[in-house]
Amino acid sequence: MIEFITKYFNFISYGFELLTAIIGLLVIKRHKQSATKCFIYFLFYIVFVECIGVSFIYFRDLGFIQFLRQYGLRSNNWYNAFWMFGSVLFILKYYHLLLKTKRYKTIVKYTAVVFTLIFVLHVIFNFELFLKAHPPIYFILDASVVCICVALYLLELLKSNAVLNMFTSFGLYASTGLFVWWLVITPIIFYDQYNTTADWDFANLKRRVFLFANIFMYTCFAIGLIISKPHLKND
C-alpha cells in the first residue's frame, strides 16, 4: 500500500484536486453572492496550472516544451514558484472579500503589495537561481502570508456572532485546510537538498508528507463546499 501511494502520489493528488474542483463547480450557484465563489475560481486555477505542469513532466517532447528548454527553462522549479505566487494572490483576494473589518481588509491589502514586491524583486535580482531552484524564501513568504490571513479571519470570527454558525461557514474549512497544509509542508522545504536520487528514503518521505497534506487540505475544501451555507455576502 505504501509503495503504491509513493509511486502514484502525483496522480492521487491530481484526483483530489479535480474532485474538489468538480464539487466547486456543482455548488458555485449556491455561493455566487459570497466570497466562496472566489475560492472556487482558485480551485479551477489549481486544476489549470496542474494540467500545464503535467505537460512539463510527462510531455517533454512537445515543441513548446522543447522551445522553453532551449532558453534555459530546464527545471519546473520556476513554474512551481510562479503558480504558488498566483495561488497566494488568490488566497489574499479571497480573504479580502471574506473579512468584514476594515482594518483587517487594509492589512490584507498591504500584505499583498509587500508580498508582490518582495517576490518580484527577488526574481529580478536572483534570476539565475529562480530558473534552477526553488529557494526556501518563497515557501517562507507564502506561509507567512497565509498565516496572517488565517489569523485575521479567526480573530474576526471569535469577535463576532458568526462564531455561532462557524461550522456552516466555508471560511473555517478553507482556513483549516490552508493552515495545516502550510504548517506541515514548510519544515520539509528546509531539507529539500536531500530530495535527490542519492537519498530515496527522504525523497519518498517527502512524497508521502505532501500527499497526505494534500488529501487533508482538499478534503477540508470538499467538505466545506458541501455543507457550508452562505449566510452573508462575505461568507
PDB file of C-alpha atoms in Angstrom:
ATOM      1  CA  MET A   1       0.000   0.000   0.000  1.00  0.00           C
ATOM      2  CA  ILE A   2       2.771   2.424   0.972  1.00  0.00           C
ATOM      3  CA  GLU A   3       4.688   1.579  -2.191  1.00  0.00           C
ATOM      4  CA  PHE A   4       1.582   2.224  -4.319  1.00  0.00           C
ATOM      5  CA  ILE A   5       0.989   5.581  -2.606  1.00  0.00           C
ATOM      6  CA  THR A   6       4.627   6.590  -3.026  1.00  0.00           C
ATOM      7  CA  LYS A   7       4.742   5.590  -6.694  1.00  0.00           C
ATOM      8  CA  TYR A   8       1.484   7.247  -7.738  1.00  0.00           C
ATOM      9  CA  PHE A   9       1.353  10.154  -5.280  1.00  0.00           C
ATOM     10  CA  ASN A  10       1.116  12.711  -8.092  1.00  0.00           C
ATOM     11  CA  PHE A  11      -1.924  11.082  -9.684  1.00  0.00           C
ATOM     12  CA  ILE A  12      -3.654  10.657  -6.325  1.00  0.00           C
ATOM     13  CA  SER A  13      -3.137  14.359  -5.613  1.00  0.00           C
ATOM     14  CA  TYR A  14      -4.437  15.268  -9.079  1.00  0.00           C
ATOM     15  CA  GLY A  15      -7.525  13.166  -8.375  1.00  0.00           C
ATOM     16  CA  PHE A  16      -8.310  15.029  -5.149  1.00  0.00           C
ATOM     17  CA  GLU A  17      -7.707  18.396  -6.832  1.00  0.00           C
ATOM     18  CA  LEU A  18     -10.010  17.538  -9.716  1.00  0.00           C
ATOM     19  CA  LEU A  19     -12.714  16.114  -7.424  1.00  0.00           C
ATOM     20  CA  THR A  20     -12.716  19.254  -5.274  1.00  0.00           C
ATOM     21  CA  ALA A  21     -12.915  21.477  -8.357  1.00  0.00           C
ATOM     22  CA  ILE A  22     -15.869  19.434  -9.654  1.00  0.00           C
ATOM     23  CA  ILE A  23     -17.647  19.818  -6.306  1.00  0.00           C
ATOM     24  CA  GLY A  24     -16.961  23.554  -6.512  1.00  0.00           C
ATOM     25  CA  LEU A  25     -18.487  23.654  -9.989  1.00  0.00           C
ATOM     26  CA  LEU A  26     -21.606  21.853  -8.746  1.00  0.00           C
ATOM     27  CA  VAL A  27     -22.185  24.241  -5.828  1.00  0.00           C
ATOM     28  CA  ILE A  28     -20.967  27.514  -7.355  1.00  0.00           C
ATOM     29  CA  LYS A  29     -24.532  28.795  -7.876  1.00  0.00           C
ATOM     30  CA  ARG A  30     -25.165  28.471  -4.146  1.00  0.00           C
ATOM     31  CA  HIS A  31     -22.161  30.701  -3.452  1.00  0.00           C
ATOM     32  CA  LYS A  32     -22.454  33.154  -6.350  1.00  0.00           C
ATOM     33  CA  GLN A  33     -23.010  36.094  -3.974  1.00  0.00           C
ATOM     34  CA  SER A  34     -20.318  35.105  -1.469  1.00  0.00           C
ATOM     35  CA  ALA A  35     -16.529  35.170  -1.151  1.00  0.00           C
ATOM     36  CA  THR A  36     -16.538  31.395  -1.597  1.00  0.00           C
ATOM     37  CA  LYS A  37     -17.083  31.962  -5.332  1.00  0.00           C
ATOM     38  CA  CYS A  38     -13.581  33.449  -5.487  1.00  0.00           C
ATOM     39  CA  PHE A  39     -12.190  30.367  -3.734  1.00  0.00           C
ATOM     40  CA  ILE A  40     -13.931  28.081  -6.216  1.00  0.00           C
ATOM     41  CA  TYR A  41     -12.231  30.004  -9.032  1.00  0.00           C
ATOM     42  CA  PHE A  42      -8.992  29.359  -7.155  1.00  0.00           C
ATOM     43  CA  LEU A  43      -9.720  25.613  -7.312  1.00  0.00           C
ATOM     44  CA  PHE A  44     -10.247  25.911 -11.085  1.00  0.00           C
ATOM     45  CA  TYR A  45      -6.934  27.758 -11.300  1.00  0.00           C
ATOM     46  CA  ILE A  46      -5.163  24.912  -9.472  1.00  0.00           C
ATOM     47  CA  VAL A  47      -6.502  22.311 -11.926  1.00  0.00           C
ATOM     48  CA  PHE A  48      -5.498  24.517 -14.867  1.00  0.00           C
ATOM     49  CA  VAL A  49      -1.907  25.058 -13.742  1.00  0.00           C
ATOM     50  CA  GLU A  50      -1.537  21.400 -12.771  1.00  0.00           C
ATOM     51  CA  CYS A  51      -2.544  20.420 -16.318  1.00  0.00           C
ATOM     52  CA  ILE A  52       0.184  22.676 -17.671  1.00  0.00           C
ATOM     53  CA  GLY A  53       2.652  21.379 -15.086  1.00  0.00           C
ATOM     54  CA  VAL A  54       1.927  17.800 -16.118  1.00  0.00           C
ATOM     55  CA  SER A  55       2.976  18.665 -19.670  1.00  0.00           C
ATOM     56  CA  PHE A  56       6.416  19.743 -18.397  1.00  0.00           C
ATOM     57  CA  ILE A  57       6.865  16.377 -16.691  1.00  0.00           C
ATOM     58  CA  TYR A  58       5.219  13.834 -18.980  1.00  0.00           C
ATOM     59  CA  PHE A  59       5.233  15.543 -22.414  1.00  0.00           C
ATOM     60  CA  ARG A  60       8.773  16.869 -22.680  1.00  0.00           C
ATOM     61  CA  ASP A  61       8.946  16.100 -26.395  1.00  0.00           C
ATOM     62  CA  LEU A  62       6.288  18.679 -27.269  1.00  0.00           C
ATOM     63  CA  GLY A  63       7.577  21.562 -29.408  1.00  0.00           C
ATOM     64  CA  PHE A  64       6.521  24.203 -26.899  1.00  0.00           C
ATOM     65  CA  ILE A  65       8.309  22.436 -24.038  1.00  0.00           C
ATOM     66  CA  GLN A  66      11.441  21.977 -26.137  1.00  0.00           C
ATOM     67  CA  PHE A  67      11.349  25.677 -27.023  1.00  0.00           C
ATOM     68  CA  LEU A  68      11.333  26.658 -23.332  1.00  0.00           C
ATOM     69  CA  ARG A  69      14.148  24.239 -22.544  1.00  0.00           C
ATOM     70  CA  GLN A  70      16.300  25.815 -25.249  1.00  0.00           C
ATOM     71  CA  TYR A  71      16.059  29.123 -23.400  1.00  0.00           C
ATOM     72  CA  GLY A  72      17.315  27.621 -20.137  1.00  0.00           C
ATOM     73  CA  LEU A  73      13.987  26.663 -18.537  1.00  0.00           C
ATOM     74  CA  ARG A  74      15.097  23.080 -17.941  1.00  0.00           C
ATOM     75  CA  SER A  75      13.605  22.770 -14.468  1.00  0.00           C
ATOM     76  CA  ASN A  76       9.981  23.121 -13.407  1.00  0.00           C
ATOM     77  CA  ASN A  77      11.031  24.948 -10.221  1.00  0.00           C
ATOM     78  CA  TRP A  78      10.416  28.334 -11.853  1.00  0.00           C
ATOM     79  CA  TYR A  79       6.927  27.208 -12.868  1.00  0.00           C
ATOM     80  CA  ASN A  80       6.154  25.981  -9.341  1.00  0.00           C
ATOM     81  CA  ALA A  81       7.271  29.334  -7.935  1.00  0.00           C
ATOM     82  CA  PHE A  82       5.052  31.252 -10.341  1.00  0.00           C
ATOM     83  CA  TRP A  83       1.960  29.144  -9.747  1.00  0.00           C
ATOM     84  CA  MET A  84       2.439  29.318  -5.979  1.00  0.00           C
ATOM     85  CA  PHE A  85       2.735  33.096  -6.366  1.00  0.00           C
ATOM     86  CA  GLY A  86      -0.591  33.129  -8.203  1.00  0.00           C
ATOM     87  CA  SER A  87      -2.133  30.851  -5.571  1.00  0.00           C
ATOM     88  CA  VAL A  88      -1.184  33.183  -2.735  1.00  0.00           C
ATOM     89  CA  LEU A  89      -2.645  36.150  -4.640  1.00  0.00           C
ATOM     90  CA  PHE A  90      -5.897  34.202  -4.997  1.00  0.00           C
ATOM     91  CA  ILE A  91      -5.860  33.467  -1.251  1.00  0.00           C
ATOM     92  CA  LEU A  92      -5.252  37.140  -0.453  1.00  0.00           C
ATOM     93  CA  LYS A  93      -8.160  38.131  -2.698  1.00  0.00           C
ATOM     94  CA  TYR A  94     -10.406  35.558  -1.032  1.00  0.00           C
ATOM     95  CA  TYR A  95      -9.659  36.791   2.483  1.00  0.00           C
ATOM     96  CA  HIS A  96     -10.008  40.404   1.409  1.00  0.00           C
ATOM     97  CA  LEU A  97     -13.556  39.544   0.278  1.00  0.00           C
ATOM     98  CA  LEU A  98     -14.225  37.337   3.305  1.00  0.00           C
ATOM     99  CA  LEU A  99     -13.185  39.774   6.037  1.00  0.00           C
ATOM    100  CA  LYS A 100     -15.613  42.468   7.164  1.00  0.00           C
ATOM    101  CA  THR A 101     -13.405  44.535   9.487  1.00  0.00           C
ATOM    102  CA  LYS A 102     -11.998  47.480   7.562  1.00  0.00           C
ATOM    103  CA  ARG A 103      -8.685  47.396   9.420  1.00  0.00           C
ATOM    104  CA  TYR A 104      -8.189  43.706   8.660  1.00  0.00           C
ATOM    105  CA  LYS A 105      -9.036  44.249   4.996  1.00  0.00           C
ATOM    106  CA  THR A 106      -6.412  47.014   4.882  1.00  0.00           C
ATOM    107  CA  ILE A 107      -3.809  44.700   6.419  1.00  0.00           C
ATOM    108  CA  VAL A 108      -4.546  42.089   3.755  1.00  0.00           C
ATOM    109  CA  LYS A 109      -4.262  44.719   1.020  1.00  0.00           C
ATOM    110  CA  TYR A 110      -0.849  45.953   2.212  1.00  0.00           C
ATOM    111  CA  THR A 111       0.298  42.368   2.754  1.00  0.00           C
ATOM    112  CA  ALA A 112      -0.486  41.678  -0.904  1.00  0.00           C
ATOM    113  CA  VAL A 113       1.560  44.705  -2.001  1.00  0.00           C
ATOM    114  CA  VAL A 114       4.570  43.788   0.151  1.00  0.00           C
ATOM    115  CA  PHE A 115       4.368  40.136  -0.879  1.00  0.00           C
ATOM    116  CA  THR A 116       4.320  41.037  -4.581  1.00  0.00           C
ATOM    117  CA  LEU A 117       7.222  43.472  -4.259  1.00  0.00           C
ATOM    118  CA  ILE A 118       9.422  41.001  -2.384  1.00  0.00           C
ATOM    119  CA  PHE A 119       8.704  38.214  -4.880  1.00  0.00           C
ATOM    120  CA  VAL A 120       9.284  40.351  -7.978  1.00  0.00           C
ATOM    121  CA  LEU A 121      12.466  41.935  -6.629  1.00  0.00           C
ATOM    122  CA  HIS A 122      13.869  38.577  -5.572  1.00  0.00           C
ATOM    123  CA  VAL A 123      13.214  37.162  -9.040  1.00  0.00           C
ATOM    124  CA  ILE A 124      14.825  40.172 -10.742  1.00  0.00           C
ATOM    125  CA  PHE A 125      17.993  40.122  -8.635  1.00  0.00           C
ATOM    126  CA  ASN A 126      18.271  36.325  -8.460  1.00  0.00           C
ATOM    127  CA  PHE A 127      17.026  35.355 -11.893  1.00  0.00           C
ATOM    128  CA  GLU A 128      19.505  32.511 -12.470  1.00  0.00           C
ATOM    129  CA  LEU A 129      18.649  30.995  -9.103  1.00  0.00           C
ATOM    130  CA  PHE A 130      14.950  31.391  -9.893  1.00  0.00           C
ATOM    131  CA  LEU A 131      15.338  29.340 -13.092  1.00  0.00           C
ATOM    132  CA  LYS A 132      17.296  26.495 -11.491  1.00  0.00           C
ATOM    133  CA  ALA A 133      15.947  26.173  -7.949  1.00  0.00           C
ATOM    134  CA  HIS A 134      13.025  26.896  -5.662  1.00  0.00           C
ATOM    135  CA  PRO A 135      14.578  28.908  -2.792  1.00  0.00           C
ATOM    136  CA  PRO A 136      13.039  28.330   0.666  1.00  0.00           C
ATOM    137  CA  ILE A 137      12.333  32.077   0.894  1.00  0.00           C
ATOM    138  CA  TYR A 138       9.344  31.571  -1.427  1.00  0.00           C
ATOM    139  CA  PHE A 139       7.787  28.970   0.843  1.00  0.00           C
ATOM    140  CA  ILE A 140       8.510  31.034   3.950  1.00  0.00           C
ATOM    141  CA  LEU A 141       6.996  34.112   2.304  1.00  0.00           C
ATOM    142  CA  ASP A 142       3.925  32.189   1.133  1.00  0.00           C
ATOM    143  CA  ALA A 143       3.425  30.529   4.518  1.00  0.00           C
ATOM    144  CA  SER A 144       3.730  33.873   6.320  1.00  0.00           C
ATOM    145  CA  VAL A 145       1.048  35.438   4.123  1.00  0.00           C
ATOM    146  CA  VAL A 146      -1.338  32.513   4.626  1.00  0.00           C
ATOM    147  CA  CYS A 147      -0.789  32.586   8.408  1.00  0.00           C
ATOM    148  CA  ILE A 148      -1.559  36.319   8.501  1.00  0.00           C
ATOM    149  CA  CYS A 149      -4.786  35.814   6.560  1.00  0.00           C
ATOM    150  CA  VAL A 150      -5.920  32.858   8.665  1.00  0.00           C
ATOM    151  CA  ALA A 151      -5.079  34.682  11.911  1.00  0.00           C
ATOM    152  CA  LEU A 152      -7.101  37.737  10.863  1.00  0.00           C
ATOM    153  CA  TYR A 153     -10.050  35.566   9.904  1.00  0.00           C
ATOM    154  CA  LEU A 154     -10.025  33.670  13.198  1.00  0.00           C
ATOM    155  CA  LEU A 155      -9.701  36.883  15.213  1.00  0.00           C
ATOM    156  CA  GLU A 156     -12.672  38.387  13.414  1.00  0.00           C
ATOM    157  CA  LEU A 157     -14.655  35.169  13.762  1.00  0.00           C
ATOM    158  CA  LEU A 158     -14.114  34.987  17.531  1.00  0.00           C
ATOM    159  CA  LYS A 159     -15.179  38.616  17.965  1.00  0.00           C
ATOM    160  CA  SER A 160     -18.442  38.271  16.034  1.00  0.00           C
ATOM    161  CA  ASN A 161     -21.723  36.404  16.284  1.00  0.00           C
ATOM    162  CA  ALA A 162     -20.648  34.396  13.247  1.00  0.00           C
ATOM    163  CA  VAL A 163     -18.811  32.070  15.621  1.00  0.00           C
ATOM    164  CA  LEU A 164     -22.226  30.568  16.453  1.00  0.00           C
ATOM    165  CA  ASN A 165     -22.539  29.360  12.854  1.00  0.00           C
ATOM    166  CA  MET A 166     -18.863  28.716  12.163  1.00  0.00           C
ATOM    167  CA  PHE A 167     -19.370  25.048  11.211  1.00  0.00           C
ATOM    168  CA  THR A 168     -21.632  26.101   8.340  1.00  0.00           C
ATOM    169  CA  SER A 169     -19.131  28.708   7.132  1.00  0.00           C
ATOM    170  CA  PHE A 170     -16.792  27.671   4.325  1.00  0.00           C
ATOM    171  CA  GLY A 171     -14.163  30.104   5.625  1.00  0.00           C
ATOM    172  CA  LEU A 172     -13.498  27.829   8.606  1.00  0.00           C
ATOM    173  CA  TYR A 173     -12.847  24.781   6.429  1.00  0.00           C
ATOM    174  CA  ALA A 174     -10.719  26.729   3.937  1.00  0.00           C
ATOM    175  CA  SER A 175      -8.648  28.261   6.746  1.00  0.00           C
ATOM    176  CA  THR A 176      -8.161  24.920   8.488  1.00  0.00           C
ATOM    177  CA  GLY A 177      -7.021  23.203   5.287  1.00  0.00           C
ATOM    178  CA  LEU A 178      -4.663  26.000   4.256  1.00  0.00           C
ATOM    179  CA  PHE A 179      -3.124  26.487   7.702  1.00  0.00           C
ATOM    180  CA  VAL A 180      -2.471  22.791   8.341  1.00  0.00           C
ATOM    181  CA  TRP A 181      -1.039  22.304   4.824  1.00  0.00           C
ATOM    182  CA  TRP A 182       1.475  25.129   5.208  1.00  0.00           C
ATOM    183  CA  LEU A 183       2.268  24.109   8.789  1.00  0.00           C
ATOM    184  CA  VAL A 184       3.162  20.581   7.660  1.00  0.00           C
ATOM    185  CA  ILE A 185       4.876  21.367   4.357  1.00  0.00           C
ATOM    186  CA  THR A 186       7.066  24.363   5.237  1.00  0.00           C
ATOM    187  CA  PRO A 187       9.543  22.497   7.550  1.00  0.00           C
ATOM    188  CA  ILE A 188      10.108  19.849   4.847  1.00  0.00           C
ATOM    189  CA  ILE A 189      11.381  22.503   2.455  1.00  0.00           C
ATOM    190  CA  PHE A 190      14.401  23.264   4.651  1.00  0.00           C
ATOM    191  CA  TYR A 191      15.663  19.739   3.954  1.00  0.00           C
ATOM    192  CA  ASP A 192      14.979  19.863   0.223  1.00  0.00           C
ATOM    193  CA  GLN A 193      18.696  19.461  -0.500  1.00  0.00           C
ATOM    194  CA  TYR A 194      18.288  15.788   0.418  1.00  0.00           C
ATOM    195  CA  ASN A 195      15.494  15.322  -2.126  1.00  0.00           C
ATOM    196  CA  THR A 196      17.737  13.525  -4.621  1.00  0.00           C
ATOM    197  CA  THR A 197      18.200  10.035  -6.027  1.00  0.00           C
ATOM    198  CA  ALA A 198      21.087   9.684  -3.565  1.00  0.00           C
ATOM    199  CA  ASP A 199      18.612   9.667  -0.674  1.00  0.00           C
ATOM    200  CA  TRP A 200      15.452   7.844  -1.732  1.00  0.00           C
ATOM    201  CA  ASP A 201      14.299   7.482   1.875  1.00  0.00           C
ATOM    202  CA  PHE A 202      13.894  11.236   2.233  1.00  0.00           C
ATOM    203  CA  ALA A 203      12.517  11.647  -1.300  1.00  0.00           C
ATOM    204  CA  ASN A 204       9.805   9.063  -0.632  1.00  0.00           C
ATOM    205  CA  LEU A 205       9.076  10.528   2.803  1.00  0.00           C
ATOM    206  CA  LYS A 206       8.596  13.945   1.221  1.00  0.00           C
ATOM    207  CA  ARG A 207       6.195  12.485  -1.332  1.00  0.00           C
ATOM    208  CA  ARG A 208       4.092  10.866   1.384  1.00  0.00           C
ATOM    209  CA  VAL A 209       4.018  14.012   3.518  1.00  0.00           C
ATOM    210  CA  PHE A 210       2.947  16.123   0.533  1.00  0.00           C
ATOM    211  CA  LEU A 211       0.330  13.570  -0.461  1.00  0.00           C
ATOM    212  CA  PHE A 212      -1.326  13.271   2.955  1.00  0.00           C
ATOM    213  CA  ALA A 213      -1.158  17.044   3.435  1.00  0.00           C
ATOM    214  CA  ASN A 214      -2.882  17.464   0.049  1.00  0.00           C
ATOM    215  CA  ILE A 215      -5.518  14.862   0.904  1.00  0.00           C
ATOM    216  CA  PHE A 216      -6.285  16.587   4.208  1.00  0.00           C
ATOM    217  CA  MET A 217      -6.453  20.062   2.641  1.00  0.00           C
ATOM    218  CA  TYR A 218      -8.657  19.140  -0.319  1.00  0.00           C
ATOM    219  CA  THR A 219     -10.896  17.029   1.914  1.00  0.00           C
ATOM    220  CA  CYS A 220     -11.425  20.117   4.091  1.00  0.00           C
ATOM    221  CA  PHE A 221     -12.267  22.147   0.983  1.00  0.00           C
ATOM    222  CA  ALA A 222     -14.664  19.494  -0.333  1.00  0.00           C
ATOM    223  CA  ILE A 223     -16.488  19.038   2.979  1.00  0.00           C
ATOM    224  CA  GLY A 224     -16.722  22.800   3.424  1.00  0.00           C
ATOM    225  CA  LEU A 225     -18.182  23.311  -0.053  1.00  0.00           C
ATOM    226  CA  ILE A 226     -20.777  20.590   0.515  1.00  0.00           C
ATOM    227  CA  ILE A 227     -22.060  21.536   3.977  1.00  0.00           C
ATOM    228  CA  SER A 228     -21.419  25.293   4.109  1.00  0.00           C
ATOM    229  CA  LYS A 229     -24.308  27.735   3.906  1.00  0.00           C
ATOM    230  CA  PRO A 230     -23.567  31.290   2.703  1.00  0.00           C
ATOM    231  CA  HIS A 231     -25.425  33.336   5.323  1.00  0.00           C
ATOM    232  CA  LEU A 232     -23.868  36.611   4.230  1.00  0.00           C
ATOM    233  CA  LYS A 233     -22.251  38.080   1.127  1.00  0.00           C
ATOM    234  CA  ASN A 234     -18.829  37.872   2.806  1.00  0.00           C
ATOM    235  CA  ASP A 235     -19.290  34.236   3.885  1.00  0.00           C
TER     236      ASP A 235
END
